[in-house]
């Protein structure tokens, strides 16, 4: 039975009690219950552990703990056995009896479930020795894996809410703001705005009431850092928010979270309810006289609603459209009152700064970008997942040491950072340090932490087209430069990628980009041309190949590429013809019987390339339409079958 904590001593006493109940030497099976691992049925693994542990009479000796995301989501479900930290990847319910009898009872590892080093083939048992983890600095993500997010007691036992007690009883609001300023913490939501300045701006406003908000919209394609923190350690965000509220003089906070993140919503709702029962949210927190209320607002999933003024409009019950920013939301935000909006990761850093001090925090990272940053490392990379690294780490280390490089022996081509309005960095810039300012100088940006790795098979014009299409759909349409600029850019990019590009298109794209940058209402439109500009800057030759030669060097743009059969190599097995869904491949009888592809019928699905036996390898993909290579007619709109 949970009782209300009335003083900081009550919180301390509870922590001590929980500590003593948790025997440090007791084995604990932690099973990742983040969204990624749930998708690969970690819930079945939990149920099987419960059955097996009961069957072996190990209850009381072995604890089972469901945790948040461990990071290496692609290899889930992840099971880590404490205290040794033995890590099993891709664990299925059927593996559990063996883990219980071998590891829990006999103390031996189940080799086949351990991480296999890609270079040496060696199995690695301890999670901390796996390269993916070895080079990270997991200030926030490690906590995600140590607690059951549904149990506030786990958070308190790990020292949770001690920063709140310290802030309320040992610090003054001004001192907290100063500490955050001196820590050098910059907003993790994209812009890298200094958090302390923002807090001071609102705190110094002579107006009431004031509000604090958590931005958990996270709409960037491929990004899931904030969602994972809320799923795995919601109390860290709540604690940061309450401290922020106390510092600026706000008694009410909101958490704006996407409805599409149901586990984040569920765990945050539960966390608020439990914190309220313990008296950590509500009236007179821990007897300090400070009262604070938190409400969850669910977003319907519009990218633009992550923008600060649009987000506040949504909380007010209006349409999610940005407004001009000549008046800052720190002064006139929610209901025109002073409002501090910070990203999930920004808030989660606050308890660490209060507990360990600004000096500790600003020693991590670089001079102007302190602390760590979480990235979702995705795309053409061996180790896909969430990584947390100190600011300043070179991109190369993230991609090649942590991410273990590009799969299938392909060549690294570029990395896209900063979300849909970010930019790409080519191989020549792979040593760029991850730092707000250095990434901007390099023509990209930190953004909220999406990091998409691209290999030699990625077409950079098509990539720019994809982001422009995404942003065009997500533009709220309120201002003309963004709405029409994106529409026109997409028309041009569609033309270029379908072989209808014209001389002058690149100049036109650059001109439109400049108008959008200076004339758009909000940062969506102001930055929307970044993917186009950075791909032009670093991969202009690819644009020119599309426009001048009707050629897609990466062999991606369907209207330009072709599949052809090398008649000298064809063994006439007929597998390609059988696999073709549109009957585009037919037998040609002659001196040597071979198969040929009708380029007019071909829909470029690539089945023939995949099915052609390795001993023949007669089918290949070419980067332009070549009538001599089996085409009967070039597709409509082509400049007509140019050879490479
Ligand atoms: C179109 C658009 C979408 C945005 N989406 C998010 C988002 O999903 N999460 C976020 O924290 N910030 C987002 N931002 C940035 C916010 O406007 C704001 O700067 C940020 O939440 C402030 O928090 P921070 O100072 O902690 O970074 C977005 C900005 C724009 C222009
Ligand atoms: S969800 Fe399990 S490792 Fe990320």
XYZ file of N, CA and C in Angstrom, residues 59-306:
744
model
N 11.541 -18.851 -7.852
C 10.861 -17.605 -7.442
C 11.511 -17.085 -6.159
N 11.684 -15.813 -6.071
C 12.342 -15.257 -4.877
C 13.856 -15.219 -5.049
N 14.372 -16.121 -5.883
C 15.834 -16.101 -6.102
C 16.173 -15.331 -7.371
N 15.269 -15.357 -8.319
C 15.497 -14.653 -9.589
C 14.347 -13.669 -9.817
N 14.718 -12.429 -10.094
C 13.686 -11.419 -10.368
C 13.490 -11.295 -11.878
N 12.254 -11.070 -12.286
C 11.994 -10.802 -13.718
C 11.591 -9.330 -13.817
N 12.267 -8.601 -14.717
C 11.952 -7.171 -14.839
C 11.733 -6.794 -16.302
N 10.595 -6.189 -16.562
C 10.344 -5.663 -17.915
C 10.931 -4.255 -17.950
N 11.752 -3.983 -18.946
C 12.380 -2.651 -18.984
C 12.017 -1.907 -20.268
N 12.519 -0.685 -20.347
C 12.375 0.085 -21.579
C 13.407 -0.379 -22.600
N 13.496 0.375 -23.675
C 14.337 0.001 -24.821
C 15.823 -0.072 -24.444
N 16.479 -1.148 -24.871
C 17.915 -1.307 -24.642
C 18.726 -0.697 -25.780
N 18.090 -0.363 -26.866
C 18.787 0.325 -27.961
C 18.999 -0.499 -29.215
N 19.384 -1.759 -29.035
C 19.700 -2.549 -30.237
C 18.410 -3.240 -30.733
N 17.416 -2.423 -31.024
C 16.057 -2.906 -31.271
C 15.973 -3.916 -32.406
N 16.818 -3.740 -33.405
C 16.782 -4.608 -34.582
C 17.066 -6.066 -34.213
N 17.792 -6.289 -33.096
C 18.136 -7.661 -32.690
C 17.253 -8.151 -31.545
N 16.125 -7.508 -31.319
C 15.272 -7.895 -30.204
C 14.552 -9.200 -30.460
N 13.838 -9.729 -29.481
C 13.788 -9.263 -28.107
C 15.131 -9.441 -27.377
N 15.462 -8.428 -26.583
C 16.733 -8.436 -25.866
C 16.512 -8.853 -24.408
N 17.319 -9.803 -23.988
C 17.264 -10.255 -22.592
C 18.650 -10.005 -21.997
N 18.699 -9.336 -20.853
C 19.998 -9.112 -20.195
C 19.898 -9.645 -18.765
N 20.854 -10.505 -18.429
C 20.818 -11.120 -17.104
C 21.810 -10.414 -16.182
N 21.258 -9.863 -15.099
C 22.056 -9.108 -14.135
C 22.403 -10.026 -12.967
N 23.461 -9.861 -12.222
C 24.372 -8.720 -12.304
C 25.466 -8.879 -13.357
N 25.632 -10.069 -13.957
C 26.762 -10.243 -14.897
C 26.574 -9.471 -16.199
N 25.352 -9.094 -16.511
C 25.016 -8.361 -17.739
C 25.262 -9.192 -18.991
N 24.868 -10.469 -18.892
C 24.944 -11.345 -20.067
C 23.792 -10.975 -20.994
N 24.112 -10.763 -22.265
C 23.084 -10.264 -23.181
C 22.716 -11.308 -24.230
N 21.436 -11.614 -24.316
C 20.939 -12.520 -25.355
C 20.100 -11.723 -26.346
N 20.382 -11.964 -27.623
C 19.688 -11.212 -28.683
C 18.723 -12.132 -29.429
N 17.690 -11.537 -29.966
C 16.725 -12.310 -30.766
C 16.145 -13.476 -29.986
N 15.888 -13.253 -28.706
C 15.418 -14.343 -27.839
C 13.943 -14.657 -28.107
N 13.670 -15.934 -28.267
C 12.277 -16.369 -28.483
C 11.821 -17.135 -27.243
N 10.502 -17.290 -27.106
C 9.972 -18.020 -25.943
C 10.574 -19.428 -25.889
N 10.797 -20.029 -27.054
C 11.331 -21.407 -27.063
C 12.775 -21.483 -26.551
N 13.491 -20.352 -26.496
C 14.869 -20.351 -25.977
C 14.905 -20.295 -24.447
N 13.771 -19.939 -23.850
C 13.787 -19.643 -22.412
C 14.144 -20.861 -21.537
N 13.588 -22.075 -21.787
C 13.965 -23.209 -20.925
C 15.482 -23.414 -20.882
N 16.135 -23.244 -22.040
C 17.589 -23.432 -22.076
C 18.313 -22.324 -21.281
N 17.821 -21.081 -21.417
C 18.460 -19.982 -20.668
C 18.325 -20.243 -19.170
N 17.142 -20.702 -18.767
C 16.922 -20.933 -17.331
C 17.841 -22.050 -16.848
N 17.859 -23.201 -17.544
C 18.669 -24.314 -17.027
C 20.162 -24.057 -17.201
N 20.543 -23.426 -18.306
C 21.979 -23.206 -18.532
C 22.511 -22.005 -17.744
N 21.912 -20.833 -17.962
C 22.493 -19.614 -17.385
C 22.064 -19.408 -15.928
N 20.770 -19.510 -15.674
C 20.318 -19.208 -14.312
C 20.699 -20.317 -13.330
N 20.644 -21.568 -13.796
C 20.938 -22.668 -12.871
C 22.415 -23.065 -12.932
N 22.928 -23.295 -14.143
C 24.295 -23.839 -14.245
C 25.366 -22.758 -14.430
N 24.946 -21.515 -14.661
C 25.929 -20.421 -14.786
C 26.698 -20.448 -16.104
N 26.127 -21.117 -17.117
C 26.812 -21.147 -18.428
C 26.051 -20.274 -19.428
N 26.779 -19.797 -20.442
C 26.125 -18.961 -21.451
C 25.517 -19.817 -22.555
N 24.441 -19.308 -23.136
C 23.869 -19.971 -24.326
C 24.513 -19.266 -25.523
N 25.566 -19.891 -26.016
C 26.428 -19.261 -27.026
C 25.669 -18.722 -28.223
N 24.738 -19.520 -28.747
C 24.108 -19.136 -30.014
C 23.272 -17.860 -29.890
N 22.923 -17.446 -28.672
C 22.107 -16.236 -28.524
C 22.951 -14.991 -28.227
N 24.268 -15.190 -28.136
C 25.147 -14.051 -27.844
C 25.429 -13.257 -29.113
N 25.839 -12.022 -28.956
C 26.221 -11.169 -30.092
C 27.433 -11.770 -30.799
N 27.372 -11.803 -32.132
C 28.504 -12.331 -32.903
C 29.216 -11.161 -33.569
N 30.492 -11.001 -33.253
C 31.248 -9.905 -33.844
C 31.318 -10.091 -35.360
N 31.005 -9.016 -36.088
C 30.899 -9.151 -37.542
C 32.254 -9.413 -38.191
N 33.324 -8.886 -37.591
C 34.650 -9.079 -38.199
C 35.293 -10.378 -37.780
N 35.288 -10.647 -36.467
C 36.028 -11.820 -35.973
C 35.160 -13.063 -35.870
N 33.850 -12.886 -35.837
C 32.947 -14.019 -35.673
C 32.869 -14.504 -34.231
N 33.625 -13.832 -33.339
C 33.625 -14.218 -31.926
C 32.298 -13.868 -31.260
N 31.914 -14.698 -30.301
C 30.702 -14.400 -29.532
C 31.074 -13.500 -28.357
N 30.227 -12.517 -28.064
C 30.504 -11.598 -26.950
C 29.384 -11.745 -25.926
N 29.740 -12.017 -24.687
C 28.713 -12.323 -23.680
C 28.203 -11.074 -22.954
N 29.117 -10.221 -22.463
C 28.687 -9.072 -21.645
C 28.232 -7.938 -22.552
N 27.118 -7.370 -22.208
C 26.557 -6.319 -23.058
C 27.533 -5.157 -23.242
N 28.281 -4.837 -22.176
C 29.171 -3.676 -22.253
C 30.356 -3.906 -23.190
N 30.624 -5.174 -23.547
C 31.741 -5.459 -24.459
C 31.301 -5.473 -25.932
N 30.003 -5.412 -26.162
C 29.513 -5.385 -27.549
C 29.838 -3.998 -28.129
N 30.488 -3.940 -29.294
C 30.903 -2.619 -29.811
C 29.768 -1.596 -29.843
N 28.555 -2.057 -30.123
C 27.410 -1.141 -30.179
C 27.273 -0.361 -28.871
N 27.558 -1.021 -27.746
C 27.414 -0.372 -26.437
C 28.716 0.242 -25.935
N 29.837 -0.412 -26.303
C 31.141 -0.044 -25.745
C 31.495 1.431 -25.971
N 31.132 1.967 -27.115
C 31.557 3.332 -27.446
C 30.504 4.393 -27.115
N 29.438 3.983 -26.457
C 28.403 4.958 -26.110
C 28.636 5.530 -24.708
N 27.962 6.624 -24.425
C 27.931 7.148 -23.054
C 26.454 7.322 -22.717
N 25.905 6.334 -22.016
C 24.454 6.220 -21.896
C 23.932 6.805 -20.583
N 23.950 8.157 -20.480
C 23.467 8.798 -19.255
C 21.964 8.612 -19.104
N 21.245 8.714 -20.214
C 19.783 8.619 -20.151
C 19.312 7.207 -20.485
N 19.893 6.625 -21.512
C 19.392 5.317 -21.961
C 19.701 4.196 -20.986
N 20.792 4.315 -20.222
C 21.109 3.246 -19.278
C 19.995 3.146 -18.230
N 19.509 4.314 -17.784
C 18.434 4.303 -16.791
C 17.183 3.642 -17.370
N 17.001 3.817 -18.663
C 15.863 3.206 -19.364
C 15.831 1.684 -19.194
N 17.025 1.116 -19.008
C 17.120 -0.348 -19.005
C 17.199 -0.916 -17.591
N 17.263 -0.037 -16.605
C 17.428 -0.537 -15.230
C 16.114 -0.616 -14.463
N 15.107 0.025 -14.995
C 13.855 0.085 -14.226
C 12.674 -0.427 -15.047
N 11.664 -0.870 -14.309
C 10.395 -1.195 -14.953
C 9.608 0.116 -14.979
N 9.321 0.638 -16.188
C 8.694 1.967 -16.250
C 7.322 2.015 -15.590
N 6.731 0.853 -15.371
C 5.402 0.843 -14.757
C 5.501 0.874 -13.227
N 6.736 0.785 -12.697
C 6.905 0.752 -11.234
C 7.671 2.001 -10.771
N 6.970 2.940 -10.177
C 7.635 4.158 -9.676
C 8.679 3.792 -8.630
N 8.446 2.673 -7.933
C 9.391 2.249 -6.883
C 10.768 1.967 -7.484
N 10.806 1.413 -8.709
C 12.101 1.150 -9.356
C 12.851 2.467 -9.574
N 12.094 3.483 -9.977
C 12.713 4.790 -10.250
C 13.224 5.404 -8.939
N 12.404 5.308 -7.901
C 12.808 5.891 -6.607
C 14.018 5.132 -6.050
N 14.014 3.811 -6.194
C 15.141 3.006 -5.692
C 16.433 3.395 -6.413
N 16.303 3.808 -7.674
C 17.496 4.195 -8.445
C 17.874 5.659 -8.191
N 17.257 6.288 -7.204
C 17.603 7.683 -6.874
C 16.638 8.682 -7.483
N 15.581 8.199 -8.070
C 14.607 9.085 -8.727
C 13.916 10.016 -7.734
N 13.604 11.191 -8.177
C 12.947 12.275 -7.434
C 13.844 12.902 -6.358
N 15.132 12.440 -6.281
C 16.028 13.097 -5.318
C 16.416 14.481 -5.844
N 16.486 14.645 -7.168
C 16.796 15.966 -7.734
C 15.657 16.936 -7.432
N 14.419 16.418 -7.476
C 13.274 17.283 -7.164
C 13.356 17.734 -5.705
N 13.653 16.782 -4.812
C 13.755 17.132 -3.388
C 14.861 18.170 -3.187
N 15.994 17.966 -3.880
C 17.108 18.910 -3.748
C 16.684 20.299 -4.250
N 16.019 20.322 -5.411
C 15.604 21.606 -5.999
C 14.631 22.336 -5.075
N 13.681 21.576 -4.505
C 12.644 22.216 -3.685
C 13.167 22.689 -2.329
N 14.114 21.937 -1.761
C 14.520 22.235 -0.383
C 15.909 22.842 -0.245
N 16.757 22.590 -1.248
C 18.130 23.101 -1.075
C 18.480 24.194 -2.073
N 17.577 24.475 -2.994
C 17.903 25.476 -4.017
C 16.767 26.489 -4.125
N 17.099 27.645 -4.673
C 16.074 28.650 -4.981
C 15.825 28.590 -6.492
N 14.628 29.031 -6.939
C 14.373 29.016 -8.390
C 15.512 29.649 -9.199
N 16.012 30.804 -8.713
C 17.100 31.481 -9.428
C 18.337 30.571 -9.524
N 18.629 29.857 -8.443
C 19.795 28.964 -8.418
C 19.636 27.820 -9.408
N 18.415 27.336 -9.538
C 18.171 26.219 -10.486
C 18.415 26.717 -11.913
N 17.866 27.899 -12.212
C 18.045 28.450 -13.563
C 19.536 28.655 -13.845
N 20.246 29.171 -12.856
C 21.684 29.407 -13.017
C 22.421 28.089 -13.289
N 22.016 27.061 -12.550
C 22.662 25.749 -12.709
C 22.436 25.232 -14.143
N 21.205 25.398 -14.615
C 20.894 24.917 -15.971
C 21.656 25.760 -17.002
N 21.733 27.073 -16.761
C 22.498 27.934 -17.676
C 23.961 27.494 -17.718
N 24.529 27.297 -16.529
C 25.964 26.958 -16.469
C 26.266 25.573 -17.006
N 25.265 24.725 -16.991
C 25.481 23.368 -17.528
C 25.698 23.419 -19.040
N 25.210 24.501 -19.657
C 25.325 24.623 -21.111
C 24.298 23.773 -21.852
N 23.295 23.242 -21.127
C 22.280 22.395 -21.777
C 21.594 23.171 -22.901
N 21.566 22.561 -24.080
C 20.863 23.164 -25.222
C 19.739 22.223 -25.633
N 18.650 22.822 -26.113
C 17.444 22.065 -26.433
C 17.725 20.927 -27.407
N 17.202 19.755 -27.067
C 17.426 18.571 -27.904
C 16.354 18.400 -28.978
N 15.425 19.362 -29.078
C 14.311 19.215 -30.023
C 14.631 19.660 -31.431
N 15.813 20.209 -31.663
C 16.153 20.587 -33.029
C 17.047 21.790 -33.105
N 16.611 22.898 -32.528
C 17.305 24.170 -32.721
C 18.532 24.340 -31.838
N 18.626 23.598 -30.749
C 19.771 23.729 -29.850
C 19.756 25.037 -29.085
N 18.572 25.577 -28.815
C 18.467 26.842 -28.084
C 18.877 26.620 -26.623
N 19.680 27.539 -26.045
C 20.112 27.328 -24.655
C 18.912 27.264 -23.690
N 18.813 26.153 -22.979
C 17.637 25.914 -22.134
C 17.546 26.935 -20.999
N 18.680 27.223 -20.357
C 18.667 28.167 -19.229
C 18.152 29.542 -19.634
N 18.553 30.026 -20.803
C 18.089 31.349 -21.286
C 16.567 31.360 -21.403
N 16.076 30.266 -21.990
C 14.635 30.186 -22.218
C 13.901 30.224 -20.878
N 14.405 29.467 -19.931
C 13.775 29.426 -18.601
C 13.822 30.818 -17.957
N 14.988 31.475 -18.081
C 15.118 32.796 -17.455
C 14.135 33.788 -18.095
N 14.035 33.726 -19.402
C 13.126 34.620 -20.138
C 11.712 34.531 -19.596
N 11.231 33.320 -19.370
C 9.873 33.143 -18.852
C 9.800 33.524 -17.385
N 10.836 33.111 -16.639
C 10.818 33.375 -15.194
C 10.753 34.877 -14.925
N 11.438 35.651 -15.772
C 11.509 37.101 -15.524
C 10.270 37.847 -16.022
N 9.374 37.142 -16.696
C 8.150 37.784 -17.204
C 7.204 38.081 -16.050
N 6.735 39.299 -16.035
C 5.853 39.681 -14.943
C 4.410 39.370 -15.331
N 4.088 38.109 -15.403
C 2.740 37.721 -15.822
C 2.424 36.360 -15.214
N 1.174 36.085 -15.006
C 0.733 34.822 -14.408
C -0.530 34.318 -15.090
N -0.851 33.037 -15.091
C 0.015 31.936 -14.692
C 1.073 31.663 -15.758
N 2.034 30.817 -15.411
C 3.047 30.384 -16.378
C 2.880 28.890 -16.604
N 3.408 28.435 -17.731
C 3.256 27.008 -18.050
C 4.581 26.405 -18.508
N 4.681 25.095 -18.301
C 5.809 24.341 -18.881
C 5.231 23.182 -19.695
N 5.906 22.872 -20.796
C 5.372 21.834 -21.703
C 6.493 20.898 -22.154
N 6.127 19.617 -22.270
C 7.036 18.625 -22.854
C 6.614 18.416 -24.307
N 7.578 18.571 -25.219
C 7.275 18.306 -26.625
C 7.654 16.866 -26.955
N 6.628 16.014 -27.044
C 6.862 14.601 -27.387
C 6.120 14.280 -28.677
N 6.181 15.234 -29.612
C 5.482 15.001 -30.883
C 6.285 14.036 -31.753
N 7.557 14.271 -31.845
C 8.512 13.430 -32.564
C 7.946 12.828 -33.860
N 7.878 13.674 -34.878
C 7.306 13.224 -36.140
C 8.321 12.931 -37.222
N 9.618 13.039 -36.922
C 10.630 12.800 -37.962
C 10.601 11.344 -38.411
N 10.616 11.106 -39.716
C 10.649 9.706 -40.161
C 11.889 9.005 -39.601
N 11.688 7.847 -39.036
C 12.821 7.040 -38.551
C 13.311 7.390 -37.159
N 12.717 8.394 -36.527
C 13.214 8.796 -35.202
C 12.297 8.276 -34.099
N 12.908 7.781 -33.013
C 12.068 7.291 -31.902
C 12.765 7.431 -30.550
N 13.604 8.477 -30.421
C 14.328 8.684 -29.171
C 13.374 9.098 -28.043
N 12.559 10.118 -28.335
C 11.699 10.674 -27.284
C 10.640 9.662 -26.860
N 10.093 9.011 -27.865
C 9.101 7.981 -27.587
C 9.689 6.921 -26.645
N 10.956 6.532 -26.893
C 11.563 5.478 -26.078
C 11.838 5.939 -24.656
N 12.169 7.214 -24.487
C 12.385 7.707 -23.110
C 11.056 7.697 -22.350
N 10.010 8.176 -23.014
C 8.713 8.189 -22.322
C 8.224 6.767 -22.047
N 8.494 5.862 -22.977
C 8.088 4.466 -22.755
C 8.885 3.826 -21.629
N 10.186 4.136 -21.592
C 11.082 3.392 -20.704
C 11.370 4.056 -19.368
N 11.294 5.390 -19.330
C 11.636 6.073 -18.080
C 10.841 7.376 -17.959
N 9.501 7.266 -17.927
C 8.681 8.489 -17.954
C 8.918 9.391 -16.748
N 9.294 8.783 -15.598
C 9.475 9.614 -14.400
C 10.623 10.606 -14.554
N 11.631 10.250 -15.358
C 12.749 11.187 -15.516
C 12.260 12.474 -16.181
N 11.298 12.346 -17.088
C 10.754 13.524 -17.781
C 9.839 14.305 -16.824
N 9.025 13.564 -16.074
C 8.135 14.243 -15.117
C 8.965 15.019 -14.090
N 10.032 14.377 -13.594
C 10.862 15.032 -12.569
C 11.479 16.317 -13.126
N 12.001 16.242 -14.356
C 12.580 17.432 -14.992
C 11.536 18.527 -15.146
N 10.326 18.126 -15.532
C 9.249 19.102 -15.783
C 8.835 19.804 -14.490
N 8.733 19.024 -13.408
C 8.312 19.643 -12.134
C 9.398 20.628 -11.665
N 10.662 20.214 -11.823
C 11.763 21.116 -11.434
C 11.698 22.400 -12.272
N 11.462 22.239 -13.574
C 11.360 23.400 -14.474
C 10.214 24.310 -14.053
N 9.080 23.693 -13.692
C 7.914 24.461 -13.252
C 8.269 25.288 -12.022
N 8.927 24.636 -11.057
C 9.322 25.334 -9.820
C 10.271 26.494 -10.148
N 11.217 26.221 -11.077
C 12.229 27.236 -11.400
C 11.619 28.480 -12.039
N 10.654 28.296 -12.925
C 10.133 29.490 -13.630
C 8.874 30.059 -12.964
N 8.348 29.334 -11.988
C 7.143 29.816 -11.311
C 5.861 29.347 -11.980
N 5.880 28.138 -12.533
C 4.675 27.577 -13.151
C 4.122 26.476 -12.249
N 2.797 26.433 -12.152
C 2.181 25.373 -11.345
C 1.454 24.362 -12.219
N 1.608 24.512 -13.523
C 0.921 23.576 -14.405
C 1.808 23.206 -15.587
N 1.803 21.920 -15.913
C 2.591 21.448 -17.051
C 1.759 20.563 -17.957
N 2.152 20.506 -19.214
C 1.470 19.654 -20.190
C 2.485 18.750 -20.876
N 2.029 17.565 -21.213
C 2.870 16.688 -22.033
C 2.122 16.465 -23.342
N 2.702 16.990 -24.415
C 2.074 16.837 -25.731
C 2.711 15.628 -26.405
N 1.938 14.568 -26.546
C 2.514 13.325 -27.076
C 1.608 12.776 -28.181
N 2.229 12.188 -29.163
C 1.465 11.614 -30.277
C 0.588 10.449 -29.842
N -0.615 10.454 -30.345
C -1.527 9.340 -30.103
C -0.960 8.042 -30.684
N -0.117 8.185 -31.731
C 0.434 6.964 -32.352
C 1.470 6.264 -31.488
N 1.807 6.848 -30.347
C 2.784 6.222 -29.448
C 2.057 5.681 -28.216
N 1.228 4.635 -28.416
C 0.328 4.228 -27.326
C 1.042 3.796 -26.053
N 2.211 3.144 -26.187
C 2.907 2.692 -24.981
C 3.487 3.890 -24.215
N 3.937 4.890 -24.967
C 4.451 6.101 -24.321
C 3.318 6.778 -23.552
N 2.137 6.824 -24.180
C 0.986 7.457 -23.515
C 0.616 6.651 -22.262
N 0.539 5.327 -22.428
C 0.128 4.467 -21.307
C 1.098 4.602 -20.124
N 2.402 4.511 -20.419
C 3.375 4.548 -19.319
C 3.455 5.923 -18.677
N 3.242 6.971 -19.484
C 3.284 8.320 -18.911
C 2.043 8.564 -18.046
N 0.884 8.099 -18.526
C -0.344 8.259 -17.724
C -0.187 7.555 -16.372
N 0.346 6.334 -16.438
C 0.527 5.556 -15.212
C 1.530 6.247 -14.290
N 2.603 6.764 -14.890
C 3.637 7.437 -14.090
C 3.048 8.656 -13.372
N 2.209 9.420 -14.074
C 1.598 10.602 -13.445
C 0.708 10.158 -12.275
N -0.090 9.097 -12.535
C -1.006 8.628 -11.487
C -0.223 8.169 -10.255
N 0.859 7.416 -10.460
C 1.646 6.910 -9.322
C 2.347 8.059 -8.588
N 2.911 8.996 -9.360
C 3.605 10.132 -8.728
C 2.608 10.952 -7.905
N 1.387 11.023 -8.397
C 0.362 11.780 -7.669
C 0.021 11.062 -6.357
N -0.102 9.718 -6.445
C -0.426 8.961 -5.220
C 0.664 9.123 -4.154
N 1.909 9.212 -4.605
C 3.011 9.393 -3.650
C 3.168 10.845 -3.211
N 2.402 11.742 -3.812
C 2.504 13.157 -3.435
C 3.665 13.872 -4.107
N 4.155 13.291 -5.225
C 5.269 13.931 -5.942
C 4.746 14.871 -7.028
N 3.471 14.743 -7.301
C 2.753 15.707 -8.160
C 1.506 16.068 -7.359
N 1.034 17.298 -7.499
C -0.191 17.699 -6.798
C 0.087 18.829 -5.826
N -0.712 18.859 -4.757
C -0.612 19.961 -3.792
C 0.571 19.760 -2.851
N 1.273 20.834 -2.554
C 2.274 20.863 -1.486
C 3.249 19.673 -1.582
N 3.983 19.615 -2.681
C 4.859 18.466 -2.959
C 5.922 18.313 -1.860
N 5.956 17.165 -1.245
C 6.913 16.823 -0.165
C 6.913 17.864 0.963
N 5.787 18.572 1.098
C 5.687 19.575 2.167
C 6.400 20.877 1.847
N 6.718 21.084 0.587
C 7.488 22.287 0.214
C 6.620 23.531 0.046
N 5.319 23.327 -0.065
C 4.430 24.449 -0.371
C 4.245 24.638 -1.867
N 5.059 23.947 -2.660
C 4.937 24.073 -4.122
C 3.954 23.018 -4.648
N 3.003 23.495 -5.477
C 2.008 22.576 -6.045
C 2.162 22.543 -7.557
N 1.931 21.374 -8.122
C 2.129 21.251 -9.570
C 1.216 20.174 -10.145
N 0.615 20.532 -11.295
C -0.334 19.635 -11.939
C 0.180 19.303 -13.344
N 0.005 18.058 -13.795
C 0.445 17.695 -15.163
C -0.723 17.066 -15.931
N -0.919 17.524 -17.155
C -1.967 16.979 -18.008
C -1.348 16.467 -19.304
N -1.837 15.317 -19.775
C -1.358 14.802 -21.069
C -2.288 15.290 -22.175
N -1.704 15.809 -23.252
C -2.494 16.169 -24.436
C -2.023 15.289 -25.577
N -2.939 14.605 -26.194
C -2.552 13.702 -27.279
C -2.644 14.402 -28.625
N -1.587 14.261 -29.404
C -1.566 14.881 -30.726
C -2.025 13.877 -31.770
N -2.604 14.407 -32.829
C -3.157 13.513 -33.850
C -2.133 13.121 -34.904
N -0.892 13.562 -34.739
C 0.146 13.093 -35.645
C 0.389 13.979 -36.850
N 0.417 15.284 -36.632
C 0.793 16.192 -37.719
C 2.189 16.718 -37.402
N 3.106 16.565 -38.343
C 4.499 16.967 -38.123
C 4.600 18.430 -37.678
N 3.810 19.290 -38.319
C 3.914 20.727 -38.031
C 3.475 21.051 -36.594
N 2.677 20.186 -36.009
C 2.227 20.442 -34.632
C 3.345 20.288 -33.619
N 4.519 19.803 -34.051
C 5.679 19.761 -33.165
C 6.324 21.133 -33.041
